[in-house]
Coordinates of C-alpha atoms and ligand atoms in Angstrom, one line a residue:
Chain A
M1 CA 110.9 32.4 100.1
A2 CA 108.4 35.1 99.8
D3 CA 108.7 35.7 103.6
E4 CA 112.1 36.0 103.5
A5 CA 111.9 38.6 100.9
L6 CA 109.5 40.8 102.8
T7 CA 111.8 40.5 106.0
A8 CA 114.9 41.0 103.9
A9 CA 116.6 44.1 104.5
P10 CA 115.5 47.2 102.3
I11 CA 116.7 46.7 98.7
P12 CA 119.6 49.4 98.4
P13 CA 119.1 51.9 95.7
P14 CA 120.2 50.7 92.2
T15 CA 123.7 51.8 92.4
S16 CA 124.3 51.7 88.6
T17 CA 128.1 51.4 88.6
P18 CA 129.0 53.6 85.3
P19 CA 132.7 53.2 84.0
P20 CA 135.0 55.3 85.7
A21 CA 135.2 57.7 82.9
L22 CA 131.8 58.5 82.8
A23 CA 131.4 58.9 86.6
V24 CA 134.1 61.3 86.5
L25 CA 132.1 63.0 83.7
Q26 CA 129.0 62.9 86.1
K27 CA 130.8 64.4 89.2
A28 CA 132.0 66.9 86.9
W29 CA 128.6 68.0 85.6
R30 CA 127.3 67.7 89.4
F31 CA 130.1 70.0 90.4
I32 CA 129.6 72.5 87.7
L33 CA 126.0 72.6 88.8
Q34 CA 126.5 73.1 92.3
Q35 CA 129.4 75.0 92.4
R36 CA 128.5 77.6 89.4
T37 CA 130.6 80.4 90.9
L38 CA 133.7 78.5 91.0
S39 CA 133.3 77.1 87.8
V40 CA 132.9 80.7 85.8
A41 CA 135.8 81.8 88.0
L42 CA 137.8 78.7 86.8
I43 CA 137.0 79.4 83.1
A44 CA 137.8 82.9 83.3
V45 CA 141.3 81.8 85.0
A46 CA 141.7 79.4 82.1
M47 CA 141.1 81.6 79.4
V48 CA 143.4 84.3 80.9
I49 CA 146.2 81.5 81.2
Y50 CA 145.2 80.7 77.4
F51 CA 145.2 84.2 75.9
Q52 CA 148.3 85.0 78.1
L53 CA 150.4 81.8 76.6
S54 CA 148.9 82.8 72.9
K55 CA 149.7 86.7 73.2
S56 CA 152.1 87.8 76.1
V57 CA 150.7 91.7 75.8
F58 CA 147.6 90.1 77.2
L59 CA 148.4 91.0 80.8
S60 CA 150.3 93.9 79.9
A61 CA 149.3 97.2 81.9
G62 CA 147.6 98.6 78.9
N63 CA 145.6 95.6 78.0
L64 CA 144.6 95.1 81.5
Q65 CA 143.2 98.6 81.6
T66 CA 141.2 98.2 78.7
L67 CA 139.8 94.9 79.8
I68 CA 138.9 96.8 83.3
Q69 CA 137.3 99.6 81.4
Y70 CA 135.0 97.0 79.5
I71 CA 134.1 95.1 82.7
S72 CA 133.6 97.8 84.8
E73 CA 130.6 99.3 83.6
T74 CA 129.0 96.3 82.3
A75 CA 129.5 94.6 85.7
I76 CA 127.8 97.4 87.4
I77 CA 124.8 97.2 85.1
A78 CA 124.8 93.4 85.5
A79 CA 124.6 93.9 89.5
G80 CA 121.2 95.6 89.2
E81 CA 120.2 93.3 86.3
V82 CA 120.8 90.3 88.4
M83 CA 118.4 91.5 91.4
L84 CA 115.8 92.2 89.1
L85 CA 116.0 88.5 87.5
I86 CA 116.3 87.1 90.7
C87 CA 112.6 88.7 91.8
G88 CA 111.3 87.3 88.5
E89 CA 111.9 90.4 86.2
I90 CA 114.2 91.9 83.5
D91 CA 115.2 95.5 82.4
L92 CA 116.3 96.0 78.6
S93 CA 116.2 99.7 79.0
V94 CA 119.5 99.8 80.7
G95 CA 121.5 100.4 77.8
S96 CA 119.6 103.6 76.9
V97 CA 119.6 104.9 80.4
Y98 CA 123.2 104.5 80.3
A99 CA 123.5 106.9 77.3
L100 CA 121.0 109.4 78.9
A101 CA 122.3 109.9 82.4
P102 CA 125.7 111.5 81.7
F103 CA 123.5 114.0 79.3
V104 CA 121.3 115.0 82.4
M105 CA 124.2 115.6 84.1
Y106 CA 125.6 117.7 81.4
Y107 CA 122.9 119.7 81.1
A108 CA 122.5 120.2 84.7
N109 CA 125.9 121.3 85.0
Q110 CA 125.4 123.7 82.0
N111 CA 122.7 125.1 84.3
G112 CA 124.8 125.9 86.9
V113 CA 124.7 122.6 89.2
P114 CA 127.9 121.5 90.3
L115 CA 129.0 118.1 88.8
L116 CA 128.5 116.2 92.1
G117 CA 124.6 117.6 92.1
G118 CA 124.3 116.5 88.3
I119 CA 125.4 113.2 89.0
V120 CA 122.9 112.7 91.8
I121 CA 119.9 114.4 89.6
A122 CA 120.9 112.1 87.0
L123 CA 120.6 109.0 89.1
L124 CA 117.2 110.6 90.3
V125 CA 116.0 110.7 86.8
C126 CA 117.4 107.3 86.0
A127 CA 115.3 105.9 88.9
A128 CA 112.7 107.6 88.0
I129 CA 112.7 105.7 84.7
G130 CA 113.1 102.7 86.8
F131 CA 110.0 103.5 88.4
I132 CA 108.0 103.6 85.3
N133 CA 109.4 100.3 84.3
G134 CA 108.1 98.9 87.7
F135 CA 104.9 100.6 87.4
A136 CA 104.0 99.0 84.2
S137 CA 105.3 95.6 85.0
V138 CA 104.1 95.4 88.5
Y139 CA 100.7 97.1 88.6
F140 CA 99.8 97.1 84.9
R141 CA 100.9 93.9 84.7
V142 CA 102.6 94.3 81.3
P143 CA 105.5 91.5 81.2
S144 CA 108.6 93.6 82.1
L145 CA 110.4 91.9 78.9
I146 CA 107.9 93.8 76.7
A147 CA 107.7 96.9 79.2
T148 CA 111.3 97.7 79.2
L149 CA 111.6 97.0 75.4
G150 CA 109.4 100.1 75.0
T151 CA 111.3 102.4 77.5
Q152 CA 114.5 101.2 76.0
L153 CA 113.3 102.8 72.7
L154 CA 111.3 105.5 74.4
V155 CA 114.4 106.6 76.5
S156 CA 117.0 106.6 73.4
G157 CA 114.6 108.3 71.6
V158 CA 114.4 111.0 74.3
T159 CA 118.2 111.0 74.4
L160 CA 118.7 111.4 70.6
V161 CA 116.1 114.5 70.3
I162 CA 117.3 116.5 73.3
T163 CA 121.1 116.0 72.1
N164 CA 120.3 116.6 68.4
A165 CA 122.1 113.2 68.1
T166 CA 125.2 115.0 68.6
P167 CA 128.2 114.1 71.3
V168 CA 129.1 116.6 73.6
L169 CA 132.4 117.1 75.6
T170 CA 132.3 115.6 79.0
P171 CA 132.9 118.3 81.5
D172 CA 136.1 118.2 83.7
T173 CA 137.6 116.2 80.9
F174 CA 138.8 118.9 78.6
P175 CA 141.6 120.5 78.3
K176 CA 142.5 119.0 81.4
V177 CA 141.1 116.0 83.3
T178 CA 140.2 117.1 86.8
S179 CA 140.5 114.6 89.8
F180 CA 136.7 114.7 89.9
A181 CA 136.9 113.4 86.6
K182 CA 139.4 110.7 87.4
L183 CA 137.4 109.6 90.5
F184 CA 134.2 109.3 88.6
G185 CA 135.4 106.8 85.7
N186 CA 138.4 108.4 83.9
N187 CA 140.7 106.4 85.9
P188 CA 140.5 102.7 85.3
Y189 CA 141.7 101.8 89.0
F190 CA 138.8 104.2 90.5
E191 CA 136.5 102.9 88.2
I192 CA 137.2 99.3 88.9
S193 CA 137.0 100.3 92.6
W194 CA 133.5 101.6 92.0
T195 CA 132.4 98.3 90.3
L196 CA 133.6 96.2 93.1
A197 CA 132.4 98.3 96.1
I198 CA 128.9 98.1 94.0
V199 CA 129.0 94.1 93.4
I200 CA 130.1 93.6 97.3
V201 CA 127.2 95.8 98.6
M202 CA 125.0 94.3 96.3
Q203 CA 126.0 91.0 97.1
A204 CA 125.7 91.5 100.5
L205 CA 122.2 92.9 100.3
L206 CA 121.4 89.6 98.4
S207 CA 122.8 87.2 100.8
M208 CA 123.1 88.8 104.3
T209 CA 119.9 90.7 104.4
P210 CA 116.3 89.8 105.2
W211 CA 115.7 92.0 102.1
G212 CA 117.6 89.8 99.8
L213 CA 115.8 86.8 101.5
R214 CA 112.6 88.4 100.4
T215 CA 114.1 88.9 97.0
V216 CA 114.5 85.3 96.5
A217 CA 111.3 84.4 97.8
T218 CA 109.3 86.8 95.5
G219 CA 111.5 85.4 92.3
G220 CA 111.1 82.0 93.5
N221 CA 107.6 81.5 94.6
P222 CA 105.6 84.5 93.9
L223 CA 102.3 83.4 95.3
G224 CA 103.9 81.9 98.5
A225 CA 105.8 85.1 99.1
S226 CA 102.7 87.0 99.3
E227 CA 101.1 84.4 101.3
V228 CA 103.8 84.9 104.0
G229 CA 103.0 88.8 103.9
I230 CA 106.3 89.8 101.9
G231 CA 105.3 92.9 99.8
A232 CA 106.5 91.3 96.3
N233 CA 105.4 94.9 94.6
R234 CA 107.4 96.9 96.7
I235 CA 110.5 94.6 96.4
K236 CA 110.3 94.6 92.4
M237 CA 109.7 98.4 92.3
V238 CA 112.8 99.2 94.3
H239 CA 114.8 96.8 92.1
F240 CA 113.7 98.0 89.1
M241 CA 114.9 101.6 90.2
V242 CA 118.0 100.6 91.6
A243 CA 118.9 98.7 88.5
S244 CA 118.0 101.6 86.2
A245 CA 120.0 104.1 88.3
L246 CA 123.0 101.9 88.4
A247 CA 123.1 101.9 84.4
G248 CA 122.8 105.5 84.9
F249 CA 125.7 105.4 87.3
A250 CA 127.6 103.4 84.8
G251 CA 126.9 105.8 82.0
V252 CA 128.4 108.8 84.0
L253 CA 131.5 106.6 84.7
G254 CA 131.8 105.9 81.1
A255 CA 131.5 109.6 79.7
F256 CA 134.1 110.3 82.3
R257 CA 136.3 107.6 80.9
V258 CA 135.7 108.4 77.0
G259 CA 135.8 112.2 77.6
S260 CA 132.7 112.7 75.4
T261 CA 129.3 111.9 76.1
D262 CA 127.6 110.3 73.5
P263 CA 123.6 109.6 72.8
L264 CA 124.7 106.3 71.0
A265 CA 126.9 105.0 73.8
G266 CA 125.8 101.9 75.6
G267 CA 122.8 100.8 73.9
T268 CA 121.6 97.1 73.5
T269 CA 125.4 96.0 73.2
I270 CA 126.0 96.9 76.9
M271 CA 122.4 96.0 77.9
F272 CA 122.9 92.3 76.4
N273 CA 126.4 91.9 77.6
A274 CA 125.1 92.6 81.2
I275 CA 122.1 90.1 81.0
A276 CA 124.4 87.7 79.1
G277 CA 127.1 88.1 82.3
A278 CA 124.6 87.4 84.7
V279 CA 123.2 84.3 82.7
I280 CA 126.8 82.9 82.5
G281 CA 127.1 83.5 86.0
G282 CA 124.4 81.2 87.2
T283 CA 121.4 83.8 87.3
A284 CA 118.3 81.8 86.3
L285 CA 115.8 83.8 84.1
T286 CA 113.2 81.9 85.8
G287 CA 113.7 84.1 88.7
G288 CA 114.6 82.8 92.5
S289 CA 118.3 82.1 92.0
G290 CA 121.5 84.0 90.9
T291 CA 124.4 85.7 92.4
V292 CA 126.2 89.4 92.1
I293 CA 129.6 87.9 92.2
G294 CA 128.4 85.5 89.5
A295 CA 127.3 87.9 87.2
L296 CA 130.5 89.9 87.6
L297 CA 132.5 86.8 86.6
G298 CA 130.4 86.1 84.0
V299 CA 131.2 89.7 82.6
C300 CA 134.6 89.1 82.9
V301 CA 134.8 86.0 81.1
L302 CA 132.7 87.9 78.2
G303 CA 135.3 90.7 78.3
I304 CA 138.2 88.1 78.6
L305 CA 136.7 86.5 75.7
Q306 CA 136.1 89.6 73.5
D307 CA 139.6 91.2 74.1
G308 CA 141.5 88.1 73.8
I309 CA 139.6 87.1 70.4
T310 CA 140.5 90.4 69.2
L311 CA 144.4 90.4 70.6
I312 CA 145.0 87.1 68.8
G313 CA 143.8 88.5 65.3
V314 CA 140.6 86.4 65.0
N315 CA 138.0 88.2 63.2
A316 CA 136.1 90.0 66.0
D317 CA 132.7 88.6 64.6
Y318 CA 133.9 85.4 65.8
Y319 CA 132.9 86.8 69.3
Y320 CA 129.4 86.8 68.8
I321 CA 129.4 83.2 67.7
V322 CA 131.6 82.0 70.7
V323 CA 129.3 84.0 73.2
G324 CA 126.0 83.1 71.4
A325 CA 127.3 79.4 72.0
A326 CA 128.2 80.2 75.4
I327 CA 125.2 81.8 76.5
L328 CA 123.0 79.1 75.1
A329 CA 125.2 76.3 77.1
A330 CA 124.8 78.8 80.3
M331 CA 121.0 78.8 79.7
I332 CA 120.7 74.9 79.4
L333 CA 123.0 74.6 82.6
N334 CA 120.8 77.1 84.4
V335 CA 117.4 75.5 83.5
R336 CA 118.8 72.0 84.1
L337 CA 119.6 73.1 87.3
S338 CA 116.3 74.4 88.1
Q339 CA 114.8 71.2 86.9
L340 CA 116.7 69.2 89.6
R341 CA 115.7 71.7 92.0
K342 CA 112.0 71.0 91.1
A343 CA 112.7 67.3 91.0
G344 CA 113.7 67.8 94.2
Q345 CA 117.1 65.8 93.8
S346 CA 120.4 67.1 92.9
Chain B
M1 CA 97.0 85.1 127.9
T2 CA 93.6 85.3 127.0
A3 CA 90.9 83.4 129.0
P4 CA 90.3 80.0 127.3
S5 CA 86.9 79.9 125.9
S6 CA 86.6 83.7 125.5
E7 CA 85.9 84.5 121.7
A8 CA 89.0 84.4 119.4
L9 CA 87.4 85.3 116.0
R10 CA 84.2 85.8 114.5
V11 CA 83.1 86.6 110.8
E12 CA 79.7 87.8 110.0
H13 CA 78.2 87.8 106.6
I14 CA 81.2 87.2 104.8
A15 CA 80.7 87.3 101.0
K16 CA 83.3 86.8 98.3
R17 CA 83.3 86.3 94.5
F18 CA 85.9 85.7 91.8
G19 CA 84.7 87.4 88.7
P20 CA 81.4 84.9 87.7
V21 CA 82.1 82.8 90.6
T22 CA 80.6 83.2 94.1
A23 CA 83.1 81.6 96.3
L24 CA 81.6 82.7 99.5
R25 CA 77.7 83.9 99.8
D26 CA 77.1 84.5 103.6
I27 CA 79.6 82.8 106.0
N28 CA 79.0 83.3 109.6
M29 CA 81.4 81.7 111.8
R30 CA 82.8 81.8 115.4
L31 CA 86.0 80.3 117.0
N32 CA 87.1 80.4 120.7
Y33 CA 90.4 80.2 122.3
G34 CA 91.2 76.8 123.5
E35 CA 89.0 75.3 120.8
V36 CA 89.4 73.2 117.5
L37 CA 87.1 73.9 114.8
G38 CA 86.7 71.2 112.0
L39 CA 86.0 72.9 108.7
I40 CA 84.8 70.6 106.1
G41 CA 83.3 70.8 102.8
D42 CA 83.7 69.7 98.8
N43 CA 86.4 70.7 96.8
G44 CA 85.9 74.3 95.5
A45 CA 83.3 74.6 98.3
G46 CA 85.2 78.1 99.2
K47 CA 87.2 76.8 102.7
S48 CA 90.6 78.2 101.4
T49 CA 88.8 81.1 100.3
L50 CA 87.5 81.5 103.9
I51 CA 90.8 81.2 105.5
K52 CA 92.3 83.6 103.2
I53 CA 90.0 86.4 104.1
M54 CA 90.7 85.5 108.0
T55 CA 94.5 85.7 107.4
G56 CA 94.2 89.1 105.6
F57 CA 95.4 87.8 102.4
Q58 CA 92.2 88.2 100.5
Q59 CA 89.5 90.9 101.2
P60 CA 85.9 89.9 101.4
D61 CA 83.6 91.7 99.1
A62 CA 81.2 92.1 101.9
G63 CA 80.7 90.9 105.9
T64 CA 82.8 91.9 108.9
I65 CA 85.6 90.3 111.0
F66 CA 86.0 90.2 114.8
V67 CA 89.1 89.6 116.7
N68 CA 89.0 89.1 120.5
G69 CA 85.6 90.8 120.0
Q70 CA 86.9 94.0 118.2
E71 CA 85.5 94.8 114.6
V72 CA 88.9 94.5 112.0
K73 CA 89.6 95.3 108.9
L74 CA 92.3 92.9 107.6
N75 CA 93.8 94.5 104.8
S76 CA 97.3 92.5 105.0
V77 CA 98.9 89.5 106.1
Q78 CA 101.0 91.3 108.2
Q79 CA 98.1 93.2 110.0
A80 CA 96.6 89.7 110.8
R81 CA 99.9 88.2 111.9
E82 CA 100.0 91.3 114.6
L83 CA 96.6 90.0 115.8
G84 CA 98.3 86.6 116.4
I85 CA 96.6 84.9 113.3
E86 CA 98.9 82.5 111.5
T87 CA 98.2 80.3 108.4
V88 CA 99.2 77.1 106.8
Y89 CA 98.2 77.6 103.3
Q90 CA 96.9 74.6 101.5
D91 CA 99.9 75.1 98.8
L92 CA 102.5 75.7 101.8
A93 CA 103.5 78.8 100.7
L94 CA 107.2 77.2 100.9
I95 CA 110.1 78.9 98.9
N96 CA 111.8 76.0 97.4
E97 CA 115.3 77.9 96.8
L98 CA 115.6 78.5 100.2
S99 CA 116.7 76.4 103.1
V100 CA 114.6 75.1 105.5
Y101 CA 115.7 77.5 108.6
H102 CA 115.1 80.8 105.9
N103 CA 111.6 79.4 105.1
M104 CA 110.8 79.2 108.8
F105 CA 111.8 82.5 109.3
L106 CA 110.6 84.3 106.2
K107 CA 109.5 87.8 106.8
R108 CA 110.5 87.1 110.7
E109 CA 113.9 86.9 110.2
L110 CA 116.1 87.3 112.9
R111 CA 119.0 89.9 112.6
I112 CA 121.8 91.2 114.0
G113 CA 121.7 94.7 113.0
P114 CA 120.6 94.7 109.4
F115 CA 122.0 91.4 108.8
L116 CA 120.5 88.2 109.2
N117 CA 121.4 86.1 112.1
N118 CA 121.7 82.8 110.4
A119 CA 123.2 81.1 113.2
A120 CA 120.6 81.6 115.7
M121 CA 117.5 81.1 113.0
R122 CA 119.4 77.7 112.2
R123 CA 119.7 76.8 115.8
Q124 CA 116.2 77.7 116.8
A125 CA 114.7 76.1 113.8
R126 CA 116.8 72.9 114.4
E127 CA 115.4 72.9 118.1
F128 CA 111.9 73.5 117.2
L129 CA 111.8 70.8 114.3
N130 CA 113.4 68.3 116.9
Q131 CA 110.9 69.3 119.6
M132 CA 108.1 68.9 117.0
G133 CA 109.3 65.4 115.9
V134 CA 110.1 66.5 112.7
N135 CA 112.5 64.6 110.5
V136 CA 114.4 66.5 108.2
P137 CA 117.9 65.7 106.7
S138 CA 119.0 69.2 108.1
V139 CA 117.8 72.7 108.3
D140 CA 120.2 73.8 105.7
V141 CA 119.0 71.8 103.0
E142 CA 116.9 73.4 100.3
V143 CA 113.1 73.0 100.8
S144 CA 112.9 71.7 97.4
K145 CA 114.5 68.6 98.6
L146 CA 112.2 67.4 100.8
S147 CA 109.3 65.1 100.6
G148 CA 105.7 66.3 100.5
G149 CA 105.0 65.6 104.1
Q150 CA 108.3 67.0 105.5
R151 CA 107.3 70.1 103.6
Q152 CA 103.9 70.3 104.9
A153 CA 105.5 69.5 108.6
I154 CA 107.8 72.4 107.5
A155 CA 105.0 74.9 106.9
I156 CA 103.1 73.6 109.9
A157 CA 106.3 74.2 112.2
R158 CA 106.8 77.7 110.6
A159 CA 102.9 78.9 112.0
V160 CA 103.2 77.2 115.3
S161 CA 106.9 78.5 116.1
S162 CA 105.5 81.9 115.9
N163 CA 103.4 81.9 118.9
A164 CA 100.1 82.1 117.0
K165 CA 97.1 82.7 119.3
I166 CA 94.8 81.9 116.2
L167 CA 96.1 79.2 113.7
L168 CA 94.3 78.5 110.4
L169 CA 95.2 75.1 109.1
D170 CA 94.1 74.3 105.6
E171 CA 94.6 70.6 104.9
P172 CA 97.5 70.4 107.3
L173 CA 97.7 66.4 107.1
A174 CA 96.9 65.8 103.3
A175 CA 100.4 64.7 102.4
M176 CA 101.4 63.1 105.8
G177 CA 101.9 59.4 106.9
A178 CA 99.9 58.0 109.5
K179 CA 102.5 58.3 112.2
E180 CA 103.4 61.9 111.1
G181 CA 99.8 62.9 110.9
A182 CA 99.3 61.4 114.3
Q183 CA 102.1 63.6 115.6
I184 CA 100.6 66.8 114.1
L185 CA 97.4 65.8 115.7
D186 CA 98.8 65.5 118.9
L187 CA 100.5 68.7 118.7
I188 CA 97.0 70.5 117.9
N189 CA 95.6 69.1 121.1
R190 CA 98.6 70.4 123.0
L191 CA 98.3 74.0 121.5
K192 CA 94.5 73.7 122.1
S193 CA 95.3 72.9 125.6
Q194 CA 97.6 75.9 125.6
G195 CA 94.5 78.2 125.0
V196 CA 95.0 78.5 120.9
A197 CA 92.3 78.6 118.7
I198 CA 92.5 76.6 116.0
I199 CA 90.4 76.2 112.6
M200 CA 91.3 72.9 110.9
I201 CA 90.4 72.1 107.1
G202 CA 90.5 68.3 106.0
H203 CA 88.7 66.0 103.7
N204 CA 90.0 63.0 106.1
Y205 CA 86.9 63.3 108.4
A206 CA 88.2 60.8 110.9
Q207 CA 91.3 63.0 111.3
V208 CA 89.0 66.1 111.7
L209 CA 86.5 64.3 114.4
E210 CA 89.8 63.4 116.2
V211 CA 90.6 66.8 117.3
A212 CA 87.6 69.1 116.6
D213 CA 85.3 70.1 119.3
R214 CA 83.1 71.4 116.5
V215 CA 82.7 71.0 112.9
N216 CA 81.1 73.3 110.3
L217 CA 80.2 72.2 107.1
L218 CA 80.5 74.5 104.3
Q219 CA 78.3 74.3 101.3
H220 CA 77.1 76.6 98.7
G221 CA 78.8 79.5 100.1
E222 CA 77.2 79.0 103.7
I223 CA 77.9 77.4 106.9
T224 CA 74.9 74.7 106.4
F225 CA 76.0 72.5 109.7
D226 CA 77.5 73.7 112.9
K227 CA 77.5 70.8 115.6
P228 CA 79.7 69.6 118.5
A229 CA 81.7 67.0 117.6
G230 CA 80.5 63.5 119.0
K231 CA 80.9 59.8 118.1
D232 CA 77.7 59.9 115.7
L233 CA 78.7 63.0 113.7
M234 CA 80.9 61.2 111.4
D235 CA 77.6 59.2 110.1
E236 CA 75.7 62.4 110.0
I237 CA 78.0 64.4 108.2
T238 CA 78.5 61.7 105.5
D239 CA 74.9 61.4 105.3
I240 CA 74.2 65.0 104.7
I241 CA 76.8 65.0 101.8
M242 CA 75.8 61.8 100.2
Q243 CA 72.0 63.0 100.3
E244 CA 73.3 66.2 98.7
Y245 CA 75.2 64.2 96.1
R246 CA 72.4 62.2 95.1
A247 CA 69.8 64.9 94.9
T248 CA 72.2 67.0 92.7
K249 CA 72.8 63.9 90.6
L250 CA 69.1 63.3 90.1
G251 CA 68.9 67.1 89.4
T252 CA 66.5 67.8 92.4
S253 CA 68.5 69.9 94.7
A254 CA 66.0 71.9 96.7
N255 CA 67.1 75.3 95.8
G256 CA 68.1 74.1 92.3
S257 CA 71.7 75.0 93.0
V258 CA 74.0 72.2 91.7
K259 CA 77.4 73.1 93.4
S260 CA 79.1 75.9 94.9
G261 CA 81.8 77.4 92.8
T262 CA 79.5 77.3 89.6
P263 CA 78.8 80.5 87.8
T264 CA 75.8 82.5 89.2
S265 CA 73.7 83.0 86.0
A266 CA 71.0 84.9 88.3
Ligands
ATP1 N1 92.2 83.6 93.2 C1 90.9 82.9 92.4 N2 90.8 83.4 91.3 C2 89.3 82.9 90.9 N3 88.6 81.9 91.3 C3 88.9 81.5 92.4 C4 90.4 82.0 93.3 N4 90.5 81.4 94.5 C5 89.3 80.6 94.4 N5 88.6 80.4 93.4 C6 87.4 79.8 93.0 O1 86.5 79.8 94.3 C7 86.2 78.5 94.6 C8 86.5 78.2 96.0 O2 87.7 77.9 96.0 P1 88.3 77.2 97.3 O3 90.0 77.2 97.1 O4 88.2 78.3 98.4 O5 87.9 76.2 97.5 P2 88.4 74.6 98.8 O6 86.8 74.5 99.4 O7 89.4 75.2 99.6 O8 88.5 73.4 98.0 P3 89.5 72.3 98.1 O9 88.7 71.4 99.2 O10 89.6 71.9 96.5 O11 90.8 73.0 98.6 C9 86.5 77.6 93.3 O12 85.3 77.4 92.7 C10 87.9 78.4 92.9 O13 88.0 78.0 91.7
MG2 MG1 91.4 74.3 99.4

C-alpha cells in the first residue's frame, strides 16, 4: 500500500470543478485581468451603444465634437502621466501647468514672438516646471505626490498673480479664427489628430524601445534596475519634464479651442480625470505596468460617461458617484493584478 | 583573450561604512583570470557590499581597485561592465513585470534602429538558456511567474551571456535544487577553463570548495584567511568559524569586537 502510494504518478493538482456558472465568472475575471485594454475598450463601446439607444443625439456630429474636445486634452495629459506612473512617480501639477502654458504663449506673443515660437517657449517653461518636480522627487526624495501637490499650488498661484486672475482672448481666434488656431486645437479633428499622434508615439516609446523597457524596470524594481546599471534618476527626470510639457501642450490646444485663455482652466479637474483615466486603463499606481493606449481608452470611458449622463438628463452630480465607484473598482483590479503577479501565479 | 593566471582584479585597503555600521574595514583581495575564488563569511560580514563595490554599484569610502593591473575608479555599473565585470546580485536584480528575454537583455538590448529587436533577443535568450540547460516554460513568460531557482538561473544566464571576463556571483546557488546546482557548478568550471575570473560567494562550503581554487574568509571587515582549496580546508574553516563563535559567546573574543556589522562605538 505504502509502496504503491510512493510510486504512484504524482497526484494531479486539485482540479476543483466549480459549478459552470462560477467557472464562467472565473474565466471572465481572469480575462478582464489579462486583457485589460480590450476590456476597457469593450466597456467604452457598450456605453456608446447604451447612450445611443437612450438618446439618439449621442452619436450626432455636434455631440461627437464635444466628446472629442473633452477626450483630446485629457488624454494628452494622461499619456505623460502614464509614463510617470509606470516609473513609479506621479504629477499632480499637470492641471495648473495646463492653465499656465497658454499665458506664456500669450505674453511671448505680446512681446513680438510669433505664435509658434510662443508655443515652443511655453513648452520649455512647462518642461522646466517638470524639471523642478523631478528634482524635488528624485534628488531631494520628496515623494512626488507631495512635491507636485506643492508645485500645483505654486504654479496656479503664479498664473493667477501674473494674469490678475483675468482671462484674455487667445491670439488668432478673434475676430477671425486663423488656420494656425485651427491647427492648434480650434478644430476638433486637428485636436484629436494631435492626441492620437501623441498617444501612438508615447505607446511606441513605451513598448518598442529600450527606453520604455527601462522605464518599466525603473518602476517595477527600482533597486534591481539600478543594479543592472539603469540610470533611474535620469529616466524619471525626463518623464517629469515630458509629462509637464504635454500638459502645457494640452493647455495650448484648450486655449485655442475655447478662444479665451483662462487662469482657472484645467486645474484639479483635468488632472484628476487624466489620472483616473490612466488607472481605469490599467496603470498600476505602484509602478511597473500600464499602457498609454489603455489610458486613452480610460479617458474615453470617463468622457462618454460624463457626456452621456448629461445627455440623458440625469443630474450631472451622479457622474462623480459613478466615476468614484469606477475608479475604486479599477484600483481593486489593479491591486489584484499585481498581487497575482507577486504571488507568481495568474 | 587575456592570458590565464594573469591578474584580473585586485583591491587594496577597501573600506565602507553605512552610517554607524562599518561593513568593510580594510579589504585586500586578488583574483586571477582562470581562477575561482570562494568568498565566505557570516551573515552581515560584508560580502555583498564588497561585490557591489567591485561592480561599481557602490563606491568605497577608501581604498583602490585595480582591473588588469590598472588602477580604476568604478563610478557606475556601466563602467565596470565596460571592463568586462558582470555580477549576479544576491537579490538577482530581475524585473518581475518583464519577460525572461527582456530581463536577460536589460540595459544591453538588441535593436533595429531605435527599436527593440524582440525577435532576435527572444531567439538568443532561448538558445542560450537551452545551451545552459535552464528549464523555463518559455522566454516570453513574465519573470514573476518563475520559481526561485529558475529566477536565479535567469540571473546567472544574464551575467554569463554577456561574455564577462570577470564574474561576481553572490550566492548563485541559494535557491537551486541539487541537479540545477550541479549544472551551475559545471558551468562555473567551464567558464574557468575558458579563462574567466570568478568570485563565488556561498554559505554551502561543500559547493564553494567544489569549484573554488582559493578561499577567502571575510570577518570583521577584513579578509582573515586566504588559502588554496584543499581537502582539509572545510574542517579548517569550520574550526575557525566555530572557535570565533564560541569565543564571542563567552565574551572573550581576542580583540573585543563582537561581530562585524555592529555599530562602531569607538
Ligand atoms: N545600503 C545599506 N545601507 C545600510 N547598511 C547596509 C547597506 N548595505 C549593507 N549594509 C550593512 O552592511 C553590513 C554588511 O552587509 P552585506 O550585505 O554586505 O553582508 P553579507 O556578508 O552579504 O551578508 P549575507 O551573508 O547575509 O548576504 C550589514 O551589517 C548590513 O546591515
Ligand atoms: Mg550578501
